[in-house]
Coordinates of C-alpha atoms in Angstrom, one line a residue:
M1 CA 34.8 -19.1 -19.6
S2 CA 37.6 -19.9 -17.2
D3 CA 37.6 -23.0 -15.1
G4 CA 35.7 -22.7 -11.8
A5 CA 33.8 -19.6 -12.9
P6 CA 30.0 -19.9 -12.2
E7 CA 28.1 -20.6 -15.3
Q8 CA 25.3 -18.2 -16.3
R9 CA 22.8 -20.0 -18.5
Q10 CA 20.3 -18.2 -20.6
F11 CA 16.6 -18.0 -20.0
L12 CA 14.2 -20.1 -22.0
R13 CA 12.4 -18.1 -24.6
A14 CA 10.6 -15.3 -22.8
V15 CA 6.9 -15.1 -23.8
S16 CA 4.4 -12.4 -23.5
R17 CA 2.2 -12.0 -20.5
E18 CA -0.9 -13.2 -22.5
E19 CA 0.9 -16.3 -23.8
A20 CA 2.2 -17.1 -20.3
L21 CA -1.3 -17.0 -18.8
A22 CA -2.7 -19.0 -21.7
R23 CA -0.1 -21.7 -21.3
L24 CA -0.7 -22.0 -17.6
R25 CA -4.5 -22.2 -18.0
A26 CA -4.0 -24.9 -20.7
A27 CA -2.0 -27.0 -18.3
F28 CA -4.2 -26.2 -15.2
V29 CA -7.9 -25.2 -15.3
P30 CA -8.6 -23.4 -12.0
A31 CA -12.0 -24.2 -10.4
P32 CA -13.4 -24.2 -6.8
L33 CA -12.1 -27.1 -4.7
G34 CA -15.2 -28.2 -2.9
V35 CA -17.9 -27.2 -0.4
E36 CA -17.7 -26.9 3.4
T37 CA -20.3 -25.7 5.9
V38 CA -19.2 -23.1 8.4
A39 CA -20.9 -21.3 11.3
L40 CA -22.1 -17.9 10.4
E41 CA -19.8 -16.3 13.0
T42 CA -16.8 -17.6 11.1
A43 CA -18.0 -16.9 7.6
L44 CA -16.6 -13.4 7.1
G45 CA -14.5 -13.3 4.0
R46 CA -15.6 -16.7 2.7
V47 CA -17.4 -17.2 -0.6
L48 CA -20.8 -18.7 -0.9
A49 CA -20.9 -22.1 -2.7
D50 CA -24.7 -22.2 -3.1
D51 CA -27.7 -19.9 -3.3
V52 CA -29.3 -19.0 0.0
A53 CA -33.1 -18.6 0.2
A54 CA -34.9 -17.2 3.1
A55 CA -36.6 -19.8 5.3
V56 CA -38.7 -17.1 7.0
D57 CA -40.4 -13.7 6.3
V58 CA -38.5 -10.6 7.3
P59 CA -40.1 -9.2 9.3
G60 CA -42.0 -12.2 10.4
F61 CA -45.1 -10.2 11.4
D62 CA -46.7 -6.8 10.8
R63 CA -44.8 -4.4 13.1
A64 CA -44.9 -0.8 14.2
N65 CA -42.2 1.6 12.8
V66 CA -42.7 4.3 15.6
D67 CA -43.8 4.6 19.2
G68 CA -47.5 5.4 19.3
F69 CA -50.9 3.7 19.2
A70 CA -52.2 0.8 17.1
V71 CA -55.5 1.9 15.6
R72 CA -58.1 1.3 13.0
A73 CA -57.4 4.0 10.3
A74 CA -61.1 4.5 9.8
D75 CA -61.5 5.7 13.4
T76 CA -59.0 8.6 12.8
E77 CA -60.2 10.0 9.5
D78 CA -61.9 13.0 11.0
A79 CA -59.1 13.8 13.5
A80 CA -57.7 17.4 13.6
E81 CA -55.6 19.6 15.9
D82 CA -58.7 21.6 16.9
A83 CA -61.1 18.6 16.8
P84 CA -59.2 15.5 18.1
V85 CA -60.8 12.0 17.9
Q86 CA -61.1 10.3 21.3
L87 CA -60.3 6.6 21.5
A88 CA -60.4 4.2 24.5
L89 CA -57.1 2.5 25.4
N90 CA -56.9 -1.3 25.5
A91 CA -55.3 -2.8 28.6
E92 CA -52.0 -4.0 27.2
L93 CA -48.7 -2.5 26.1
L94 CA -47.1 -4.0 23.0
T95 CA -43.3 -3.9 23.2
P96 CA -41.0 -5.9 20.9
G97 CA -41.4 -9.6 21.6
I98 CA -44.9 -9.4 23.1
V99 CA -47.6 -11.3 21.2
P100 CA -50.9 -9.2 21.3
G101 CA -53.8 -10.7 23.2
V102 CA -56.4 -8.0 22.7
E103 CA -58.1 -7.1 19.4
V104 CA -58.3 -3.4 18.5
A105 CA -62.1 -3.0 18.3
P106 CA -63.7 0.1 16.7
G107 CA -63.2 3.2 18.8
T108 CA -60.2 1.7 20.7
A109 CA -56.4 1.9 20.5
T110 CA -53.5 -0.1 21.9
P111 CA -50.1 1.5 23.0
I112 CA -47.3 0.1 20.9
A113 CA -43.5 0.6 20.8
T114 CA -41.3 0.6 17.8
G115 CA -40.9 -2.9 16.6
G116 CA -44.0 -4.2 18.4
M117 CA -46.3 -6.7 16.7
L118 CA -49.5 -5.1 15.3
P119 CA -52.6 -6.6 17.0
R120 CA -55.6 -8.0 15.2
G121 CA -58.0 -5.3 14.1
A122 CA -55.4 -2.5 13.8
D123 CA -54.2 -1.4 10.3
A124 CA -52.2 1.8 11.2
V125 CA -50.1 3.4 13.9
V126 CA -50.6 6.9 15.2
M127 CA -47.3 8.6 16.3
L128 CA -47.1 9.8 19.9
E129 CA -46.5 13.3 18.5
H130 CA -49.9 13.2 16.9
S131 CA -51.8 12.3 20.1
D132 CA -52.5 13.3 23.7
R133 CA -53.1 11.0 26.6
A134 CA -56.3 11.8 28.4
G135 CA -57.0 9.5 31.4
A136 CA -58.0 6.1 30.1
G137 CA -58.1 7.3 26.6
V138 CA -56.1 9.0 23.9
A139 CA -56.9 12.0 21.7
V140 CA -55.7 11.6 18.1
T141 CA -54.9 15.0 16.5
R142 CA -54.1 13.8 13.0
P143 CA -55.6 11.2 10.7
A144 CA -53.7 8.0 9.9
A145 CA -54.0 6.4 6.5
P146 CA -54.2 2.6 6.3
G147 CA -50.7 1.1 6.7
A148 CA -49.3 4.3 8.2
F149 CA -46.0 3.5 10.1
V150 CA -46.5 -0.2 9.6
T151 CA -44.1 -2.7 8.0
H152 CA -45.9 -5.8 6.8
A153 CA -44.7 -9.3 7.2
G154 CA -42.2 -10.2 4.4
A155 CA -42.0 -6.6 3.2
D156 CA -38.2 -6.8 3.5
I157 CA -37.5 -10.4 2.6
A158 CA -40.2 -12.9 1.6
R159 CA -40.0 -16.6 2.6
G160 CA -38.4 -18.5 -0.2
E161 CA -36.8 -15.4 -1.7
S162 CA -33.2 -15.8 -2.8
V163 CA -31.2 -13.4 -0.6
L164 CA -27.6 -14.3 -1.8
F165 CA -26.3 -16.2 -4.7
A166 CA -23.4 -18.6 -5.1
G167 CA -20.1 -16.9 -5.6
Q168 CA -20.9 -13.9 -3.3
P169 CA -18.1 -13.0 -1.0
L170 CA -19.4 -12.6 2.5
G171 CA -18.8 -9.2 4.1
S172 CA -20.4 -7.6 7.1
R173 CA -23.5 -6.7 5.1
E174 CA -24.0 -10.2 3.8
I175 CA -23.4 -11.6 7.3
G176 CA -26.2 -9.4 8.7
L177 CA -28.5 -10.4 5.9
L178 CA -28.0 -14.1 6.6
A179 CA -28.5 -13.5 10.4
A180 CA -31.8 -11.7 9.7
T181 CA -33.1 -14.8 7.9
G182 CA -32.1 -17.1 10.8
T183 CA -29.3 -18.7 8.9
G184 CA -26.8 -20.2 11.4
E185 CA -24.6 -22.1 8.9
V186 CA -23.6 -21.4 5.4
P187 CA -22.1 -23.5 2.5
V188 CA -18.9 -21.9 1.3
W189 CA -16.1 -22.9 -1.1
R190 CA -13.1 -24.4 0.6
R191 CA -10.1 -22.0 0.7
P192 CA -7.2 -23.1 -1.5
R193 CA -4.2 -24.1 0.7
V194 CA -1.1 -22.4 -0.7
A195 CA 2.3 -23.6 0.4
I196 CA 4.9 -20.8 0.5
L197 CA 8.7 -21.3 0.4
S198 CA 11.4 -18.7 0.4
T199 CA 14.8 -19.8 -1.0
G200 CA 18.3 -18.5 -0.5
D201 CA 21.3 -18.8 1.8
E202 CA 21.1 -15.0 2.4
L203 CA 17.7 -15.1 4.0
L204 CA 16.9 -14.3 7.6
A205 CA 13.6 -14.8 9.4
P206 CA 12.2 -11.5 10.8
G207 CA 13.3 -11.3 14.5
E208 CA 16.7 -12.9 13.9
P209 CA 19.7 -10.7 14.6
P210 CA 21.1 -9.1 11.4
R211 CA 24.3 -10.4 9.9
D212 CA 26.6 -9.3 7.1
G213 CA 25.2 -10.2 3.7
G214 CA 21.9 -11.2 5.3
V215 CA 18.5 -10.2 4.0
Y216 CA 15.3 -10.4 5.9
D217 CA 12.7 -12.6 4.2
S218 CA 9.9 -10.1 3.3
N219 CA 8.6 -12.1 0.4
G220 CA 7.3 -15.0 2.5
H221 CA 5.2 -12.6 4.6
I222 CA 3.9 -10.4 1.9
L223 CA 2.9 -13.5 -0.2
A224 CA 1.1 -15.0 2.8
A225 CA -0.8 -11.8 3.3
A226 CA -1.6 -11.6 -0.5
V227 CA -2.8 -15.2 -0.5
R228 CA -5.3 -14.3 2.3
E229 CA -6.4 -11.2 0.4
H230 CA -7.3 -13.3 -2.6
G231 CA -9.2 -16.0 -0.7
G232 CA -6.5 -18.6 0.0
E233 CA -5.1 -20.1 3.2
P234 CA -1.3 -19.7 3.4
W235 CA 0.9 -22.5 4.6
A236 CA 4.2 -20.9 5.5
L237 CA 7.0 -23.5 5.2
G238 CA 9.8 -21.0 5.9
I239 CA 13.2 -20.6 4.4
V240 CA 15.1 -23.3 2.4
R241 CA 18.8 -22.9 1.8
D242 CA 20.4 -23.2 -1.6
D243 CA 20.7 -26.9 -1.5
E244 CA 19.0 -28.9 -4.3
A245 CA 18.2 -32.0 -2.1
A246 CA 16.8 -29.9 0.7
L247 CA 14.7 -27.9 -1.8
Q248 CA 13.5 -31.1 -3.4
A249 CA 12.4 -32.4 0.0
A250 CA 10.7 -29.1 0.9
I251 CA 8.7 -29.0 -2.4
E252 CA 7.7 -32.7 -1.9
Q253 CA 6.1 -31.6 1.4
A254 CA 4.6 -28.5 -0.1
L255 CA 2.8 -30.5 -2.8
A256 CA 0.3 -31.6 -0.2
A257 CA -1.1 -28.1 -0.7
D258 CA -3.4 -27.0 -3.6
M259 CA -0.8 -24.6 -4.9
V260 CA 2.9 -24.0 -4.3
L261 CA 4.7 -20.7 -4.3
L262 CA 8.5 -20.3 -4.2
S263 CA 10.4 -17.0 -4.3
G264 CA 14.0 -16.9 -5.5
G265 CA 16.1 -19.3 -7.5
T266 CA 14.2 -18.7 -10.8
S267 CA 17.0 -17.2 -12.8
K268 CA 19.5 -19.4 -14.7
G269 CA 22.6 -18.6 -12.7
E270 CA 24.7 -21.3 -11.0
G271 CA 23.2 -20.5 -7.6
D272 CA 19.6 -20.6 -8.8
I273 CA 18.3 -24.1 -8.2
A274 CA 14.5 -23.9 -7.9
H275 CA 14.0 -24.1 -11.7
R276 CA 16.4 -27.1 -11.8
V277 CA 14.2 -29.0 -9.4
A278 CA 11.1 -28.1 -11.4
G279 CA 12.9 -29.1 -14.6
H280 CA 12.7 -32.8 -13.5
W281 CA 8.9 -32.8 -13.8
D282 CA 7.1 -33.9 -17.0
D283 CA 3.4 -33.9 -16.1
P284 CA 3.7 -31.4 -17.8
G285 CA 6.3 -29.6 -15.5
I286 CA 7.5 -26.2 -16.6
V287 CA 5.2 -24.5 -19.0
V288 CA 6.8 -21.0 -18.9
H289 CA 10.2 -19.8 -17.9
G290 CA 10.8 -16.2 -18.7
V291 CA 8.1 -13.6 -19.4
A292 CA 8.7 -10.5 -21.5
V293 CA 7.7 -8.1 -18.6
K294 CA 9.7 -5.8 -16.3
P295 CA 9.7 -6.4 -13.4
G296 CA 9.4 -10.1 -13.4
K297 CA 11.2 -11.6 -16.4
P298 CA 12.6 -14.7 -14.5
L299 CA 9.0 -15.9 -13.6
C300 CA 8.7 -19.7 -13.9
L301 CA 5.2 -21.4 -14.2
A302 CA 4.9 -25.1 -13.8
V303 CA 2.2 -27.7 -13.1
T304 CA 2.8 -31.1 -11.4
R305 CA 0.5 -33.6 -9.8
G306 CA -2.4 -31.5 -10.9
R307 CA -1.1 -28.5 -8.9
P308 CA 0.3 -25.1 -10.1
V309 CA 3.8 -24.5 -8.9
V310 CA 5.0 -20.9 -9.3
L311 CA 8.6 -19.8 -9.0
L312 CA 8.5 -16.1 -8.4
P313 CA 11.6 -13.8 -8.7
G314 CA 13.4 -13.1 -5.5
F315 CA 13.4 -9.3 -5.7
P316 CA 10.4 -8.1 -3.6
T317 CA 8.7 -5.9 -6.1
S318 CA 9.1 -8.5 -8.8
A319 CA 7.7 -11.2 -6.6
I320 CA 4.6 -9.4 -5.5
F321 CA 4.0 -7.8 -8.9
T322 CA 4.2 -11.2 -10.7
F323 CA 2.0 -12.7 -8.0
Q324 CA -0.7 -10.1 -8.6
E325 CA -0.5 -10.5 -12.4
F326 CA -0.1 -14.2 -12.8
V327 CA -1.0 -16.0 -9.6
A328 CA -3.9 -14.0 -8.1
P329 CA -6.3 -14.7 -11.1
V330 CA -5.7 -18.5 -10.8
L331 CA -6.0 -18.4 -7.0
R332 CA -9.2 -16.4 -7.0
A333 CA -10.8 -18.9 -9.5
M334 CA -9.8 -21.8 -7.1
A335 CA -11.4 -19.9 -4.2
G336 CA -14.6 -19.4 -6.2
R337 CA -14.0 -15.6 -6.6
R338 CA -14.3 -13.5 -9.7
E339 CA -11.2 -12.1 -11.2
A340 CA -10.5 -8.7 -9.6
M341 CA -11.1 -5.7 -11.8
R342 CA -8.6 -2.9 -11.3
S343 CA -10.0 0.6 -11.4
R344 CA -8.2 3.0 -13.8
R345 CA -7.3 6.7 -13.5
R346 CA -6.1 9.1 -16.1
A347 CA -3.1 11.1 -15.0
T348 CA -0.2 13.2 -16.4
L349 CA 3.3 11.8 -16.3
P350 CA 5.6 14.7 -15.2
L351 CA 8.9 12.9 -15.9
A352 CA 10.1 11.0 -19.0
L353 CA 10.3 7.2 -18.6
P354 CA 12.7 5.4 -21.0
S355 CA 11.7 1.8 -21.9
E356 CA 13.4 -1.2 -23.4
L357 CA 12.0 -2.5 -26.7
G358 CA 10.9 -6.1 -26.7
R359 CA 9.1 -6.4 -23.3
A360 CA 6.3 -4.6 -21.5
E361 CA 7.6 -2.5 -18.6
Y362 CA 5.4 -1.8 -15.6
H363 CA 6.3 1.3 -13.7
M364 CA 5.0 1.8 -10.2
V365 CA 3.7 5.3 -9.6
G366 CA 2.3 7.5 -6.9
L367 CA -0.8 9.6 -7.6
L368 CA -0.7 13.2 -6.5
P369 CA -3.2 16.0 -7.1
D370 CA -1.8 18.5 -9.7
A371 CA -2.3 22.2 -10.1
S372 CA -5.0 21.8 -12.7
G373 CA -7.2 19.7 -10.5
G374 CA -6.2 16.5 -12.2
L375 CA -3.7 13.8 -11.2
A376 CA 0.0 13.5 -11.7
A377 CA 1.6 10.0 -11.8
Y378 CA 5.0 10.2 -10.2
P379 CA 7.3 7.2 -10.8
I380 CA 8.5 5.5 -7.7
P381 CA 12.3 5.9 -8.1
K382 CA 13.3 2.5 -6.9
G383 CA 13.9 -0.8 -8.7
S384 CA 12.5 -4.3 -8.4
G385 CA 14.8 -5.1 -5.5
A386 CA 13.3 -2.4 -3.3
V387 CA 10.8 -3.7 -0.7
S388 CA 9.1 -0.3 -0.4
T389 CA 8.3 0.2 -4.2
F390 CA 5.1 -1.8 -4.3
S391 CA 3.9 -0.7 -0.8
R392 CA 4.3 3.0 -1.6
A393 CA 2.7 2.9 -5.1
D394 CA -0.9 3.7 -5.9
G395 CA -0.8 1.9 -9.2
F396 CA 1.2 1.2 -12.3
I397 CA 1.5 2.4 -15.8
V398 CA 2.5 0.2 -18.8
A399 CA 5.0 0.9 -21.6
G400 CA 4.2 -1.7 -24.2
E401 CA 6.7 -4.1 -25.9
R402 CA 7.0 -1.8 -28.9
S403 CA 7.5 1.4 -26.9
R404 CA 10.8 3.2 -26.4
G405 CA 9.4 5.0 -23.4
L406 CA 6.9 7.6 -22.3
A407 CA 7.5 11.3 -22.7
A408 CA 7.2 13.9 -19.9
G409 CA 3.7 15.4 -20.0
S410 CA 2.1 12.3 -21.5
E411 CA -1.4 11.4 -20.5
V412 CA -1.3 7.9 -19.1
T413 CA -3.6 5.3 -17.7
V414 CA -2.9 4.3 -14.1
Y415 CA -4.0 0.8 -13.1
C416 CA -4.8 1.2 -9.4
L417 CA -3.6 -1.3 -6.9
D418 CA -6.4 -0.5 -4.4
E419 CA -10.0 0.5 -4.9
A420 CA -10.0 3.0 -2.0
Q421 CA -7.3 5.6 -2.2
E422 CA -6.8 8.1 0.6
L423 CA -6.5 11.7 -0.7
P424 CA -3.6 13.3 1.1
D425 CA -4.0 16.6 2.9
V426 CA -0.2 17.2 2.7
V427 CA 2.0 16.0 -0.2
A428 CA 5.7 16.2 0.3
V429 CA 8.0 15.6 -2.8
G430 CA 11.7 16.0 -2.9
S431 CA 14.8 15.0 -0.9
H432 CA 14.2 12.5 1.9
C433 CA 15.1 13.5 5.5
V434 CA 14.3 11.9 8.8
G435 CA 13.4 15.3 10.1
L436 CA 10.7 15.6 7.5
D437 CA 9.5 12.1 8.4
R438 CA 9.1 13.3 12.0
M439 CA 7.0 16.3 10.9
L440 CA 4.8 14.3 8.7
A441 CA 4.3 11.7 11.5
R442 CA 3.2 14.5 13.8
L443 CA 0.7 15.7 11.2
R444 CA -0.6 12.1 10.8
R445 CA -1.1 11.8 14.6
E446 CA -3.1 15.0 14.4
G447 CA -5.5 13.5 11.8
Y448 CA -4.0 14.8 8.6
A449 CA -3.5 12.4 5.7
V450 CA 0.1 12.7 4.4
R451 CA 2.0 11.4 1.4
S452 CA 5.7 11.7 0.6
L453 CA 7.7 10.8 -2.5
H454 CA 11.5 10.8 -2.5
V455 CA 12.7 12.1 -5.8
G456 CA 15.8 14.2 -4.8
S457 CA 16.1 17.9 -4.4
L458 CA 16.0 18.8 -8.1
G459 CA 12.9 16.6 -8.4
G460 CA 11.3 18.5 -5.6
V461 CA 12.1 21.8 -7.3
E462 CA 10.3 20.6 -10.4
A463 CA 7.3 19.3 -8.5
A464 CA 6.9 22.6 -6.7
R465 CA 7.2 24.5 -10.1
R466 CA 4.5 22.3 -11.5
G467 CA 2.3 22.7 -8.4
D468 CA 2.2 19.0 -7.9
C469 CA 3.1 19.1 -4.2
D470 CA 2.4 21.1 -1.0
V471 CA 6.0 21.1 0.2
A472 CA 9.2 20.1 -1.5
G473 CA 12.2 19.3 0.8
V474 CA 15.4 20.6 -0.8
H475 CA 19.0 21.3 0.2
L476 CA 20.7 22.6 -2.9
L477 CA 23.9 24.6 -2.7
D478 CA 24.5 27.2 -5.4
P479 CA 28.3 27.2 -5.8
E480 CA 28.5 30.7 -7.3
T481 CA 26.7 32.5 -4.4
D482 CA 27.5 29.9 -1.7
T483 CA 23.7 30.0 -0.9
Y484 CA 21.3 27.2 -0.2
N485 CA 18.0 26.8 -2.0
R486 CA 16.9 30.4 -2.6
P487 CA 18.7 30.6 -6.0
W488 CA 16.7 27.5 -7.2
L489 CA 13.4 29.1 -6.3
P490 CA 11.0 28.9 -9.3
D491 CA 8.4 31.7 -10.1
G492 CA 5.2 31.2 -8.2
V493 CA 6.9 29.3 -5.4
R494 CA 7.8 30.5 -1.9
L495 CA 10.6 29.4 0.4
L496 CA 9.7 28.1 3.8
P497 CA 12.9 28.1 6.0
G498 CA 13.3 24.6 7.5
Y499 CA 16.2 23.5 9.6
R500 CA 20.0 22.9 9.4
R501 CA 21.8 19.6 9.1
R502 CA 25.5 19.1 9.5
Q503 CA 27.2 17.6 6.4
G504 CA 30.6 16.0 6.7
I505 CA 33.0 13.3 5.8
C506 CA 32.4 9.9 7.4
Y507 CA 34.9 7.1 7.8
R508 CA 35.4 4.1 10.0
A509 CA 36.8 5.1 13.4
D510 CA 39.2 2.1 13.4
D511 CA 40.7 2.9 10.0
E512 CA 44.3 3.5 11.0
R513 CA 45.0 5.4 7.8
L514 CA 42.5 8.2 8.8
A515 CA 42.3 8.0 12.6
G516 CA 42.9 11.3 14.3
L517 CA 42.8 13.3 11.1
A518 CA 40.3 16.2 10.6
G519 CA 39.8 19.2 8.3
T520 CA 42.5 19.9 5.8
A521 CA 44.7 17.1 7.1
L522 CA 42.0 14.6 6.5
Q523 CA 41.2 15.9 3.0
T524 CA 44.9 15.9 2.1
R525 CA 45.2 12.2 3.1
L526 CA 42.2 11.3 1.1
R527 CA 43.7 12.8 -2.0
A528 CA 47.2 11.3 -1.4
D529 CA 46.2 7.7 -0.8
E530 CA 44.7 6.1 -3.9
A531 CA 43.9 3.0 -1.9
L532 CA 41.2 5.0 -0.1
V533 CA 37.9 4.4 -1.9
M534 CA 35.1 6.9 -1.7
V535 CA 31.3 6.4 -2.2
N536 CA 29.7 9.3 -4.1
R537 CA 26.1 10.6 -4.2
N538 CA 23.6 10.6 -7.0
A539 CA 23.4 13.5 -9.5
G540 CA 20.5 15.9 -8.6
S541 CA 20.9 15.5 -4.9
G542 CA 21.8 18.4 -2.7
T543 CA 24.7 16.4 -1.2
R544 CA 26.1 15.8 -4.7
V545 CA 26.4 19.5 -5.2
L546 CA 28.5 19.8 -2.1
V547 CA 30.6 16.7 -3.0
D548 CA 31.3 18.2 -6.5
R549 CA 32.5 21.4 -4.8
L550 CA 34.7 19.4 -2.5
L551 CA 36.3 17.4 -5.2
G552 CA 36.6 19.9 -8.0
D553 CA 38.1 18.0 -11.0
W554 CA 39.3 15.1 -8.9
Q555 CA 37.5 11.8 -9.4
P556 CA 38.9 9.5 -6.7
P557 CA 38.5 5.7 -6.7
G558 CA 34.8 4.9 -6.1
W559 CA 33.6 8.2 -7.7
G560 CA 31.2 6.3 -10.0
V561 CA 29.4 4.6 -7.2
Q562 CA 26.5 7.0 -6.6
P563 CA 23.7 5.8 -4.3
A564 CA 20.7 7.9 -3.6
S565 CA 20.7 8.3 0.2
H566 CA 22.8 9.3 3.2
N567 CA 22.1 5.8 4.7
A568 CA 23.5 4.1 1.6
V569 CA 26.7 6.1 1.9
A570 CA 27.1 5.3 5.6
A571 CA 26.3 1.6 5.0
A572 CA 29.0 1.3 2.2
V573 CA 31.6 2.8 4.5
A574 CA 30.6 0.8 7.6
Q575 CA 30.6 -2.5 5.7
G576 CA 34.0 -1.8 4.1
R577 CA 32.9 -1.5 0.5
A578 CA 34.1 2.1 0.6
D579 CA 36.4 4.0 3.0
W580 CA 34.8 7.4 3.1
G581 CA 31.9 9.5 1.8
V582 CA 29.8 12.5 2.6
T583 CA 26.7 12.2 4.8
I584 CA 24.9 14.0 7.6
A585 CA 26.0 13.7 11.3
P586 CA 23.0 11.8 12.7
V587 CA 23.3 9.1 10.0
A588 CA 27.1 8.7 10.6
A589 CA 26.4 8.3 14.3
A590 CA 23.7 5.7 13.6
Y591 CA 26.3 3.6 11.8
G592 CA 29.0 4.1 14.4
L593 CA 31.3 6.1 12.0
A594 CA 33.7 8.9 12.6
F595 CA 32.6 12.2 11.3
D596 CA 34.5 15.3 10.3
P597 CA 32.1 18.3 9.6
L598 CA 32.3 20.2 6.3
R599 CA 29.4 22.7 6.8
D600 CA 25.9 23.2 8.0
E601 CA 23.4 22.8 5.1
H602 CA 20.0 24.2 4.9
Y603 CA 17.1 21.8 4.5
D604 CA 14.2 24.1 3.5
F605 CA 10.8 23.7 1.9
L606 CA 9.5 25.0 -1.4
V607 CA 5.8 25.7 -1.3
P608 CA 3.7 26.7 -4.3
E609 CA 2.1 30.1 -3.6
S610 CA -1.4 28.6 -4.5
R611 CA -1.0 26.1 -1.6
W612 CA 0.6 28.4 1.0
D613 CA -2.6 29.1 2.9
R614 CA -4.2 25.7 2.7
P615 CA -5.1 24.6 6.3
A616 CA -2.9 21.5 6.2
V617 CA 0.1 23.5 4.8
A618 CA -0.5 26.3 7.4
R619 CA -0.3 23.6 10.1
F620 CA 2.9 22.2 8.6
R621 CA 4.4 25.7 8.7
A622 CA 3.3 26.2 12.3
L623 CA 5.1 23.0 13.3
L624 CA 8.5 24.7 12.7
E625 CA 7.6 27.1 15.5
D626 CA 6.3 24.4 17.8
E627 CA 8.7 23.8 20.7
A628 CA 7.8 20.1 21.1
M629 CA 8.5 19.6 17.4
R630 CA 11.8 21.6 17.5
E631 CA 12.9 19.4 20.4
E632 CA 12.0 16.2 18.4
L633 CA 13.9 17.5 15.5
A634 CA 16.9 18.3 17.7
N635 CA 16.9 14.8 19.0
V636 CA 17.6 13.5 15.4
G637 CA 20.3 16.1 14.7
M638 CA 18.3 18.9 13.1
R639 CA 18.4 22.5 14.3
V640 CA 15.6 25.0 13.5
D641 CA 16.8 28.6 13.5
G642 CA 14.3 30.3 11.1
E643 CA 17.1 31.4 8.7
S644 CA 17.2 30.3 5.1
G645 CA 19.8 29.9 2.5
E646 CA 22.5 32.3 3.3

């Protein structure tokens, strides 16, 4: 290695997930941290630390369940519609909260409201509907059995009965139960205090203005929310720069908490310093550095001063995934909670997933209803560095350490991230477009549940062919016929004309090499100047088909850089990593780029015939004729004209 080059050290030996958890639990045995008493009105979400027994009966007295008359059942046994029994009325009305003062003697009745206390002598209640008032008396038209419409004292909860047990999380139902027994304060386990640090010179706090090379700190916020979800109390200590002394001081402060979480700095590169700070501890210090899982290999687990310290990877999906797998079980035990049990769903994998031997790979997936009435598990096509991967996933599937991958069509087990999963009314799979986003947002405002997965135009064609979606957004140009989308239409799928988007070449307006050029002159300059670097598009996208047609056999500098979105192309040009690329007009405008049109492309929708007349799909189709929707699409650079393909 040359002098001055940053040194890339290797990981310590990566261990399996099971061994990593075993090592952590051997060094730190998680247990509840102590009891505190809180007022009932603040107990929501807490965990009971002791059994709670009822101090009173519920109800505390015999009470009426209906509006009517408190009677002696024996007085009504001969009552009938055509031969009512006449009873004299006592001179009191028993509404809730009134203590009876008059005994119900034979041949009498007392008016009583729902919830009223049953008076002495009465053993039943006659409903108003089974009686007629007659002056100072009442005519009973139906017999009442003993105990009719009466709830006896303690029938719901008996004094001394255990109503809740230690370890029970307190939700709204449990709060109501405690209130019904007169409990004003409850013993709960203390919430573990979890210090959270984000490390890295590149990090910005949300709300700060963006800067080149800057990344907003999402990890700190998602980890704080996840800590709350699992029963902890987050202590956000903010961002620490890549300075070993500063990080050492921040960790020293953080060790006042019950647990410490850091994100970033866990790898063994020259700029990763968190593991070096932890490497000084020997009580026992680092117990695991490197786990044979993907995402999350750089995970570092340590214990010092009797506290777990977890160094999570900096990539967002890696950070939250390793938190859920390795930190959440420990945190829940410290909070007095049981380990969460994930629900599982069986699904079909529509796409092949390659896997690397030697470590377990966890693939985030979205669950969609398929044509057979089952579920399809679509991989979320973004890596561990993507913020959206975890938030858009319904669950994950696992390719084991000895697996070379999962074949298309495989039956897989999906480990769900949430217990409650909203079933979508409209599923959109295919190429992403801000116009489609606006249409789905409109449906959402109208009360429809929507779901979208961005897998590219060809992925959308395949999803429509399989019947795994309601609509597939596509913009595929057939070079032979110069036609969009229609030549790609599978059997059993209909084409819904969408809208047009203008594709063109974008470049920086202040680039003197290209300023003022357009059309053939611009393209000639791009081919003539080898210093001009392009940014390509990914194979399978509609734009890539157009780019390939534009380039022919020419592969200019930058051809191998193939991001998967219009925005990525525009960002590369705007930031100077490339000089030109092909994108759509509204995206070029959003990044302040010059734009030279190539052609209008058709962004249409493929709809399986079996789903064409579904109410939600019919509403989606109708939106393309809605004037307000058309105006909204026009505002983001889309033009609806009802034509398709040609």
